[in-house]
mmCIF file of C-alpha atoms in Angstrom:
data_model
loop_
_atom_site.group_PDB
_atom_site.id
_atom_site.type_symbol
_atom_site.label_atom_id
_atom_site.label_comp_id
_atom_site.label_asym_id
_atom_site.label_seq_id
_atom_site.Cartn_x
_atom_site.Cartn_y
_atom_site.Cartn_z
ATOM 1 C CA MET A 279 -14.154 -11.345 -21.548
ATOM 2 C CA ALA A 280 -10.197 -11.124 -22.262
ATOM 3 C CA ASP A 281 -9.758 -7.519 -21.085
ATOM 4 C CA ASP A 282 -11.617 -7.770 -17.747
ATOM 5 C CA PRO A 283 -9.334 -6.830 -14.588
ATOM 6 C CA PHE A 284 -9.634 -10.194 -13.094
ATOM 7 C CA SER A 285 -8.570 -12.206 -16.163
ATOM 8 C CA LEU A 286 -5.543 -9.841 -16.510
ATOM 9 C CA ALA A 287 -4.677 -10.097 -12.803
ATOM 10 C CA GLU A 288 -4.888 -13.841 -13.280
ATOM 11 C CA HIS A 289 -2.546 -13.719 -16.355
ATOM 12 C CA ALA A 290 0.058 -11.492 -14.226
ATOM 13 C CA ALA A 291 -0.163 -14.187 -11.482
ATOM 14 C CA ASP A 292 0.849 -16.882 -13.661
ATOM 15 C CA ALA A 293 3.776 -14.853 -15.034
ATOM 16 C CA ILE A 294 4.813 -14.047 -11.444
ATOM 17 C CA ARG A 295 4.881 -17.758 -10.829
ATOM 18 C CA THR A 296 6.690 -18.509 -13.940
ATOM 19 C CA ARG A 297 9.277 -15.804 -13.302
ATOM 20 C CA PHE A 298 10.020 -16.815 -9.719
ATOM 21 C CA GLY A 299 9.960 -20.485 -9.944
ATOM 22 C CA ASP A 300 6.264 -21.143 -8.990
ATOM 23 C CA VAL A 301 7.231 -19.576 -5.610
ATOM 24 C CA GLN A 302 4.129 -19.483 -3.137
ATOM 25 C CA ALA A 303 4.537 -16.115 -1.336
ATOM 26 C CA ARG A 304 2.597 -15.731 1.777
ATOM 27 C CA VAL A 305 3.032 -11.938 2.022
ATOM 28 C CA ALA A 306 3.022 -9.161 -0.398
ATOM 29 C CA VAL A 307 4.327 -5.578 0.482
ATOM 30 C CA VAL A 308 3.555 -2.552 -1.585
ATOM 31 C CA LEU A 309 6.249 0.232 -0.737
ATOM 32 C CA GLY A 310 5.313 3.694 -1.154
ATOM 33 C CA SER A 311 6.991 7.125 -1.663
ATOM 34 C CA GLY A 312 10.531 6.974 -0.033
ATOM 35 C CA TRP A 313 10.273 3.445 1.135
ATOM 36 C CA GLY A 314 12.750 2.062 -0.899
ATOM 37 C CA PRO A 315 15.471 1.383 1.628
ATOM 38 C CA ALA A 316 13.143 -0.692 3.481
ATOM 39 C CA ALA A 317 13.204 -3.354 0.573
ATOM 40 C CA ASP A 318 16.474 -4.384 1.548
ATOM 41 C CA VAL A 319 15.853 -5.128 5.115
ATOM 42 C CA LEU A 320 12.429 -6.865 4.537
ATOM 43 C CA GLY A 321 13.933 -10.078 3.506
ATOM 44 C CA ASP A 322 16.900 -11.569 1.449
ATOM 45 C CA THR A 323 16.547 -11.083 -2.403
ATOM 46 C CA VAL A 324 16.060 -14.053 -4.317
ATOM 47 C CA ASN A 325 14.849 -12.520 -7.687
ATOM 48 C CA GLU A 326 13.653 -9.616 -9.162
ATOM 49 C CA CYS A 327 12.187 -8.302 -12.473
ATOM 50 C CA PRO A 328 11.068 -4.893 -13.709
ATOM 51 C CA PHE A 329 7.161 -4.203 -13.805
ATOM 52 C CA ASP A 330 7.358 -3.862 -17.630
ATOM 53 C CA GLU A 331 7.944 -7.435 -18.052
ATOM 54 C CA LEU A 332 4.861 -8.424 -16.240
ATOM 55 C CA PRO A 333 1.328 -8.190 -17.862
ATOM 56 C CA GLY A 334 -0.710 -5.084 -17.027
ATOM 57 C CA PHE A 335 1.879 -3.439 -14.934
ATOM 58 C CA PRO A 336 2.504 0.158 -16.054
ATOM 59 C CA ALA A 337 5.680 1.997 -15.133
ATOM 60 C CA SER A 338 5.337 4.577 -12.056
ATOM 61 C CA THR A 339 5.879 8.160 -13.105
ATOM 62 C CA VAL A 340 6.508 9.428 -9.436
ATOM 63 C CA PRO A 341 10.164 10.364 -7.979
ATOM 64 C CA GLY A 342 10.670 7.797 -5.100
ATOM 65 C CA HIS A 343 8.999 4.870 -6.599
ATOM 66 C CA GLY A 344 10.899 1.871 -7.950
ATOM 67 C CA GLY A 345 9.818 0.005 -10.733
ATOM 68 C CA ALA A 346 10.258 -3.644 -9.823
ATOM 69 C CA LEU A 347 8.869 -6.636 -8.222
ATOM 70 C CA ARG A 348 11.063 -8.417 -5.755
ATOM 71 C CA HIS A 349 10.967 -11.986 -4.611
ATOM 72 C CA ALA A 350 12.551 -12.113 -1.215
ATOM 73 C CA ARG A 351 12.694 -14.558 1.775
ATOM 74 C CA ALA A 352 12.363 -13.455 5.627
ATOM 75 C CA GLY A 353 13.043 -16.609 7.578
ATOM 76 C CA THR A 354 11.169 -19.291 6.141
ATOM 77 C CA VAL A 355 8.427 -16.913 4.535
ATOM 78 C CA ASP A 356 8.517 -16.130 1.005
ATOM 79 C CA LEU A 357 7.278 -12.767 -0.077
ATOM 80 C CA LEU A 358 6.789 -10.258 -2.960
ATOM 81 C CA ILE A 359 7.825 -6.661 -2.473
ATOM 82 C CA PHE A 360 6.586 -4.027 -4.928
ATOM 83 C CA ARG A 361 9.396 -1.463 -5.278
ATOM 84 C CA GLY A 362 6.704 1.434 -5.895
ATOM 85 C CA ARG A 363 3.032 1.772 -7.031
ATOM 86 C CA VAL A 364 1.001 3.686 -9.424
ATOM 87 C CA HIS A 365 -1.607 6.188 -8.517
ATOM 88 C CA LEU A 366 -5.122 7.475 -9.636
ATOM 89 C CA TYR A 367 -3.548 10.813 -10.161
ATOM 90 C CA GLU A 368 -1.076 9.498 -12.849
ATOM 91 C CA GLY A 369 -4.134 9.033 -15.047
ATOM 92 C CA HIS A 370 -4.662 5.273 -14.310
ATOM 93 C CA GLY A 371 -8.340 3.861 -13.534
ATOM 94 C CA PRO A 372 -8.703 2.103 -10.230
ATOM 95 C CA ALA A 373 -8.276 -1.516 -11.904
ATOM 96 C CA THR A 374 -4.883 -0.424 -12.884
ATOM 97 C CA VAL A 375 -3.912 0.809 -9.498
ATOM 98 C CA VAL A 376 -5.032 -2.198 -7.743
ATOM 99 C CA HIS A 377 -3.616 -4.686 -10.455
ATOM 100 C CA GLY A 378 -0.460 -5.548 -8.621
ATOM 101 C CA VAL A 379 -2.292 -6.261 -5.357
ATOM 102 C CA ARG A 380 -4.636 -8.324 -7.028
ATOM 103 C CA ALA A 381 -1.895 -10.311 -9.002
ATOM 104 C CA ALA A 382 0.060 -10.954 -5.873
ATOM 105 C CA ILE A 383 -3.260 -12.433 -4.179
ATOM 106 C CA LEU A 384 -3.893 -14.662 -6.965
ATOM 107 C CA ALA A 385 -0.422 -15.711 -6.917
ATOM 108 C CA GLY A 386 -0.752 -16.988 -3.528
ATOM 109 C CA ALA A 387 -0.475 -14.096 -1.019
ATOM 110 C CA LYS A 388 -2.647 -14.268 2.032
ATOM 111 C CA VAL A 389 -1.425 -11.074 3.766
ATOM 112 C CA VAL A 390 -1.123 -7.856 2.049
ATOM 113 C CA ILE A 391 1.185 -5.111 3.652
ATOM 114 C CA LEU A 392 0.628 -1.674 2.297
ATOM 115 C CA THR A 393 2.961 1.476 2.925
ATOM 116 C CA ASN A 394 2.743 5.010 2.223
ATOM 117 C CA ALA A 395 4.114 8.479 3.069
ATOM 118 C CA CYS A 396 1.478 10.733 4.413
ATOM 119 C CA GLY A 397 0.680 14.131 5.999
ATOM 120 C CA SER A 398 -0.483 14.178 9.676
ATOM 121 C CA LEU A 399 -3.324 16.180 10.882
ATOM 122 C CA ASN A 400 -2.715 14.889 14.594
ATOM 123 C CA ALA A 401 -0.284 16.585 16.783
ATOM 124 C CA SER A 402 0.550 13.106 18.354
ATOM 125 C CA PHE A 403 2.029 12.177 15.037
ATOM 126 C CA PRO A 404 4.860 14.403 13.879
ATOM 127 C CA ALA A 405 7.156 14.046 10.942
ATOM 128 C CA GLY A 406 9.189 10.691 11.206
ATOM 129 C CA THR A 407 6.315 8.500 13.053
ATOM 130 C CA PRO A 408 5.109 5.421 11.654
ATOM 131 C CA VAL A 409 1.227 4.881 12.376
ATOM 132 C CA LEU A 410 -0.773 1.786 11.749
ATOM 133 C CA LEU A 411 -3.991 2.386 9.754
ATOM 134 C CA ARG A 412 -7.141 1.235 11.873
ATOM 135 C CA ASP A 413 -9.667 2.538 9.084
ATOM 136 C CA HIS A 414 -9.726 4.778 5.998
ATOM 137 C CA ILE A 415 -12.009 7.397 4.322
ATOM 138 C CA ASN A 416 -11.973 7.122 0.647
ATOM 139 C CA LEU A 417 -12.390 10.745 -0.744
ATOM 140 C CA THR A 418 -11.176 9.857 -4.251
ATOM 141 C CA GLY A 419 -14.868 9.172 -5.539
ATOM 142 C CA GLN A 420 -13.454 5.924 -6.955
ATOM 143 C CA THR A 421 -13.191 2.263 -6.200
ATOM 144 C CA PRO A 422 -11.933 -0.772 -7.770
ATOM 145 C CA MET A 423 -15.340 -2.526 -7.421
ATOM 146 C CA ALA A 424 -17.159 -0.252 -9.887
ATOM 147 C CA GLY A 425 -18.082 -1.427 -13.240
ATOM 148 C CA PRO A 426 -19.081 -4.882 -14.528
ATOM 149 C CA PRO A 427 -19.657 -7.471 -11.717
ATOM 150 C CA PRO A 428 -16.602 -9.633 -10.969
ATOM 151 C CA PRO A 429 -16.850 -12.876 -12.994
ATOM 152 C CA LYS A 430 -17.141 -16.412 -11.336
ATOM 153 C CA PRO A 431 -15.731 -17.383 -9.205
ATOM 154 C CA TYR A 432 -14.980 -14.192 -7.410
ATOM 155 C CA ALA A 433 -16.940 -12.756 -4.697
ATOM 156 C CA ILE A 434 -19.723 -10.140 -5.373
ATOM 157 C CA ARG A 435 -18.629 -6.789 -5.400
ATOM 158 C CA PHE A 436 -20.171 -5.548 -2.208
ATOM 159 C CA VAL A 437 -16.995 -5.947 0.009
ATOM 160 C CA ASP A 438 -17.452 -5.551 3.809
ATOM 161 C CA VAL A 439 -14.854 -3.360 5.327
ATOM 162 C CA THR A 440 -15.891 -3.093 8.662
ATOM 163 C CA ASP A 441 -12.579 -4.587 9.649
ATOM 164 C CA ALA A 442 -10.606 -3.666 6.474
ATOM 165 C CA TYR A 443 -7.259 -3.324 8.424
ATOM 166 C CA SER A 444 -6.825 -6.759 10.262
ATOM 167 C CA PRO A 445 -6.966 -6.369 14.014
ATOM 168 C CA ARG A 446 -4.646 -9.407 14.351
ATOM 169 C CA LEU A 447 -1.865 -7.868 12.245
ATOM 170 C CA ARG A 448 -2.222 -4.701 14.034
ATOM 171 C CA ALA A 449 -1.748 -6.287 17.402
ATOM 172 C CA LEU A 450 0.956 -8.364 16.119
ATOM 173 C CA ALA A 451 2.912 -5.394 14.854
ATOM 174 C CA GLN A 452 2.230 -3.562 18.272
ATOM 175 C CA SER A 453 3.785 -6.659 20.279
ATOM 176 C CA PHE A 454 7.044 -5.896 18.173
ATOM 177 C CA ASP A 455 6.758 -2.081 19.103
ATOM 178 C CA PRO A 456 4.314 -0.955 21.911
ATOM 179 C CA THR A 457 4.738 2.731 20.801
ATOM 180 C CA LEU A 458 3.131 2.328 17.485
ATOM 181 C CA GLY A 459 -0.186 4.484 17.201
ATOM 182 C CA GLU A 460 -3.277 3.782 15.226
ATOM 183 C CA GLY A 461 -5.070 6.443 13.094
ATOM 184 C CA VAL A 462 -7.648 7.043 10.481
ATOM 185 C CA TYR A 463 -6.267 7.593 6.802
ATOM 186 C CA ALA A 464 -8.106 9.810 4.307
ATOM 187 C CA GLN A 465 -7.149 9.054 0.506
ATOM 188 C CA PHE A 466 -7.377 12.073 -1.660
ATOM 189 C CA LEU A 467 -7.084 11.978 -5.470
ATOM 190 C CA GLY A 468 -4.226 14.082 -5.744
ATOM 191 C CA PRO A 469 -1.545 15.121 -7.110
ATOM 192 C CA GLN A 470 -1.909 18.398 -5.788
ATOM 193 C CA TYR A 471 -1.696 18.505 -1.859
ATOM 194 C CA GLU A 472 -4.768 19.311 0.081
ATOM 195 C CA THR A 473 -5.787 22.918 0.709
ATOM 196 C CA PRO A 474 -6.342 24.067 4.332
ATOM 197 C CA ALA A 475 -9.848 23.937 3.977
ATOM 198 C CA GLU A 476 -9.714 20.473 2.820
ATOM 199 C CA ILE A 477 -7.626 19.582 5.737
ATOM 200 C CA HIS A 478 -10.093 21.291 8.093
ATOM 201 C CA MET A 479 -12.948 18.946 6.739
ATOM 202 C CA ALA A 480 -10.640 15.865 6.942
ATOM 203 C CA ARG A 481 -10.249 16.571 10.427
ATOM 204 C CA VAL A 482 -13.971 17.167 11.269
ATOM 205 C CA ILE A 483 -14.947 13.968 9.731
ATOM 206 C CA GLY A 484 -12.078 12.130 11.786
ATOM 207 C CA ALA A 485 -8.864 11.656 9.778
ATOM 208 C CA ASP A 486 -5.708 11.832 11.494
ATOM 209 C CA LEU A 487 -3.646 11.163 8.175
ATOM 210 C CA VAL A 488 -4.031 12.136 4.593
ATOM 211 C CA GLY A 489 -2.289 10.728 1.350
ATOM 212 C CA MET A 490 -2.965 9.762 -2.219
ATOM 213 C CA SER A 491 -2.899 5.794 -2.099
ATOM 214 C CA THR A 492 -3.770 2.858 -0.085
ATOM 215 C CA ALA A 493 -7.466 2.782 0.509
ATOM 216 C CA ILE A 494 -8.737 1.544 -2.957
ATOM 217 C CA GLU A 495 -5.827 -1.121 -2.847
ATOM 218 C CA THR A 496 -7.273 -2.337 0.598
ATOM 219 C CA ILE A 497 -10.559 -2.486 -0.879
ATOM 220 C CA ALA A 498 -9.270 -4.942 -3.706
ATOM 221 C CA ALA A 499 -7.396 -7.041 -1.286
ATOM 222 C CA ARG A 500 -10.268 -7.447 1.167
ATOM 223 C CA HIS A 501 -12.483 -8.387 -1.780
ATOM 224 C CA LEU A 502 -10.175 -11.289 -2.719
ATOM 225 C CA GLY A 503 -10.065 -12.390 1.060
ATOM 226 C CA ALA A 504 -6.638 -11.319 1.825
ATOM 227 C CA GLU A 505 -5.658 -9.824 5.424
ATOM 228 C CA VAL A 506 -4.435 -6.275 5.207
ATOM 229 C CA LEU A 507 -1.784 -4.607 7.353
ATOM 230 C CA ALA A 508 -1.140 -0.769 6.291
ATOM 231 C CA ILE A 509 1.693 1.455 7.895
ATOM 232 C CA SER A 510 1.813 5.283 6.966
ATOM 233 C CA LEU A 511 5.051 7.088 7.628
ATOM 234 C CA VAL A 512 4.326 10.759 8.332
ATOM 235 C CA THR A 513 6.512 13.056 6.357
ATOM 236 C CA ASN A 514 4.993 16.445 7.080
ATOM 237 C CA LEU A 515 2.126 18.093 8.775
ATOM 238 C CA ALA A 516 -0.649 18.651 6.542
ATOM 239 C CA ALA A 517 -1.435 21.853 4.730
ATOM 240 C CA GLY A 518 -1.925 24.983 6.953
ATOM 241 C CA LEU A 519 -0.307 23.308 10.076
ATOM 242 C CA GLN A 520 3.326 23.677 9.511
ATOM 243 C CA GLY A 521 3.805 27.210 8.057
ATOM 244 C CA LYS A 522 5.729 26.479 4.920
ATOM 245 C CA PRO A 523 4.770 25.012 1.356
ATOM 246 C CA LEU A 524 4.512 21.364 0.999
ATOM 247 C CA ASP A 525 7.458 19.572 -1.001
ATOM 248 C CA HIS A 526 7.590 16.219 -2.477
ATOM 249 C CA ALA A 527 11.337 15.986 -2.366
ATOM 250 C CA GLU A 528 10.905 16.521 1.376
ATOM 251 C CA VAL A 529 8.275 13.440 1.487
ATOM 252 C CA VAL A 530 10.700 11.166 -0.151
ATOM 253 C CA ALA A 531 13.597 12.388 2.206
ATOM 254 C CA GLN A 532 11.582 11.686 5.170
ATOM 255 C CA GLY A 533 10.595 8.414 3.792
ATOM 256 C CA GLN A 534 14.201 7.402 3.082
ATOM 257 C CA ALA A 535 15.374 8.237 6.541
ATOM 258 C CA ALA A 536 12.793 6.039 8.314
ATOM 259 C CA GLY A 537 12.347 3.488 5.829
ATOM 260 C CA GLU A 538 14.958 1.163 6.869
ATOM 261 C CA ARG A 539 14.163 1.177 10.749
ATOM 262 C CA VAL A 540 10.270 0.693 9.891
ATOM 263 C CA GLY A 541 11.407 -2.033 7.501
ATOM 264 C CA ARG A 542 13.022 -3.971 10.315
ATOM 265 C CA LEU A 543 9.849 -3.728 12.199
ATOM 266 C CA LEU A 544 7.751 -4.969 9.338
ATOM 267 C CA ARG A 545 10.185 -7.877 8.850
ATOM 268 C CA LYS A 546 9.441 -9.153 12.219
ATOM 269 C CA VAL A 547 5.829 -9.236 11.559
ATOM 270 C CA ILE A 548 6.393 -10.854 8.114
ATOM 271 C CA GLU A 549 8.226 -13.790 9.772
ATOM 272 C CA VAL A 550 5.370 -14.894 11.881
ATOM 273 C CA ALA A 551 2.285 -13.325 10.008
#
């Protein structure tokens, strides 16, 4: 049917190819809160267009998120950079949240790099630390695979996420920066920050990091066969662990302070991914 999310993603993929000259971008990067400075070091800008000029892309309402898709080039690799994302807590359904990831893959991306700002539950990951995700816990109660079954020729909805975050790409990132740690990320719905009791629960079930994005995008990317690398930038200790209230402005500032440095690392990965 005309309004199914896969048809809409195909339409958006066609628009991306048309807007960017039928580019075959192998890599897609989604930039999270405060990651804006990374955009300029990930690759040399070729072209850019606002999200609202592409089918199915709503505007983000969250400070620290841009609103454009950029075609860039890192060495010989073409990439798509999503300067911002939308979230479940903005009132969007899962299909809308993962729409950009689906469109990028259908436009040719084989590797999806997801970034986010997060809170840390692990003393080994203080504020300012980039952490690779090795697994996630989806606490949103939502998934992009719910609803009618995907139409042919797409895979069935029962996605294997055993290795959701590519061991190959994680090893590649660590070859460029051996200090990079790995952790388990729990996605909450938000937009309110987690309570101390919720943080205690997340620690008990094995989470090192908490945030409000990424997990459902990973599910959608894996369903379409893309490899996923996800990197969280710790911007604060989680609720009840730092002795002061949580503040979104602090999240954005921490991301901006470290975004360029982590962006240079990701560029090295992109050039050989």
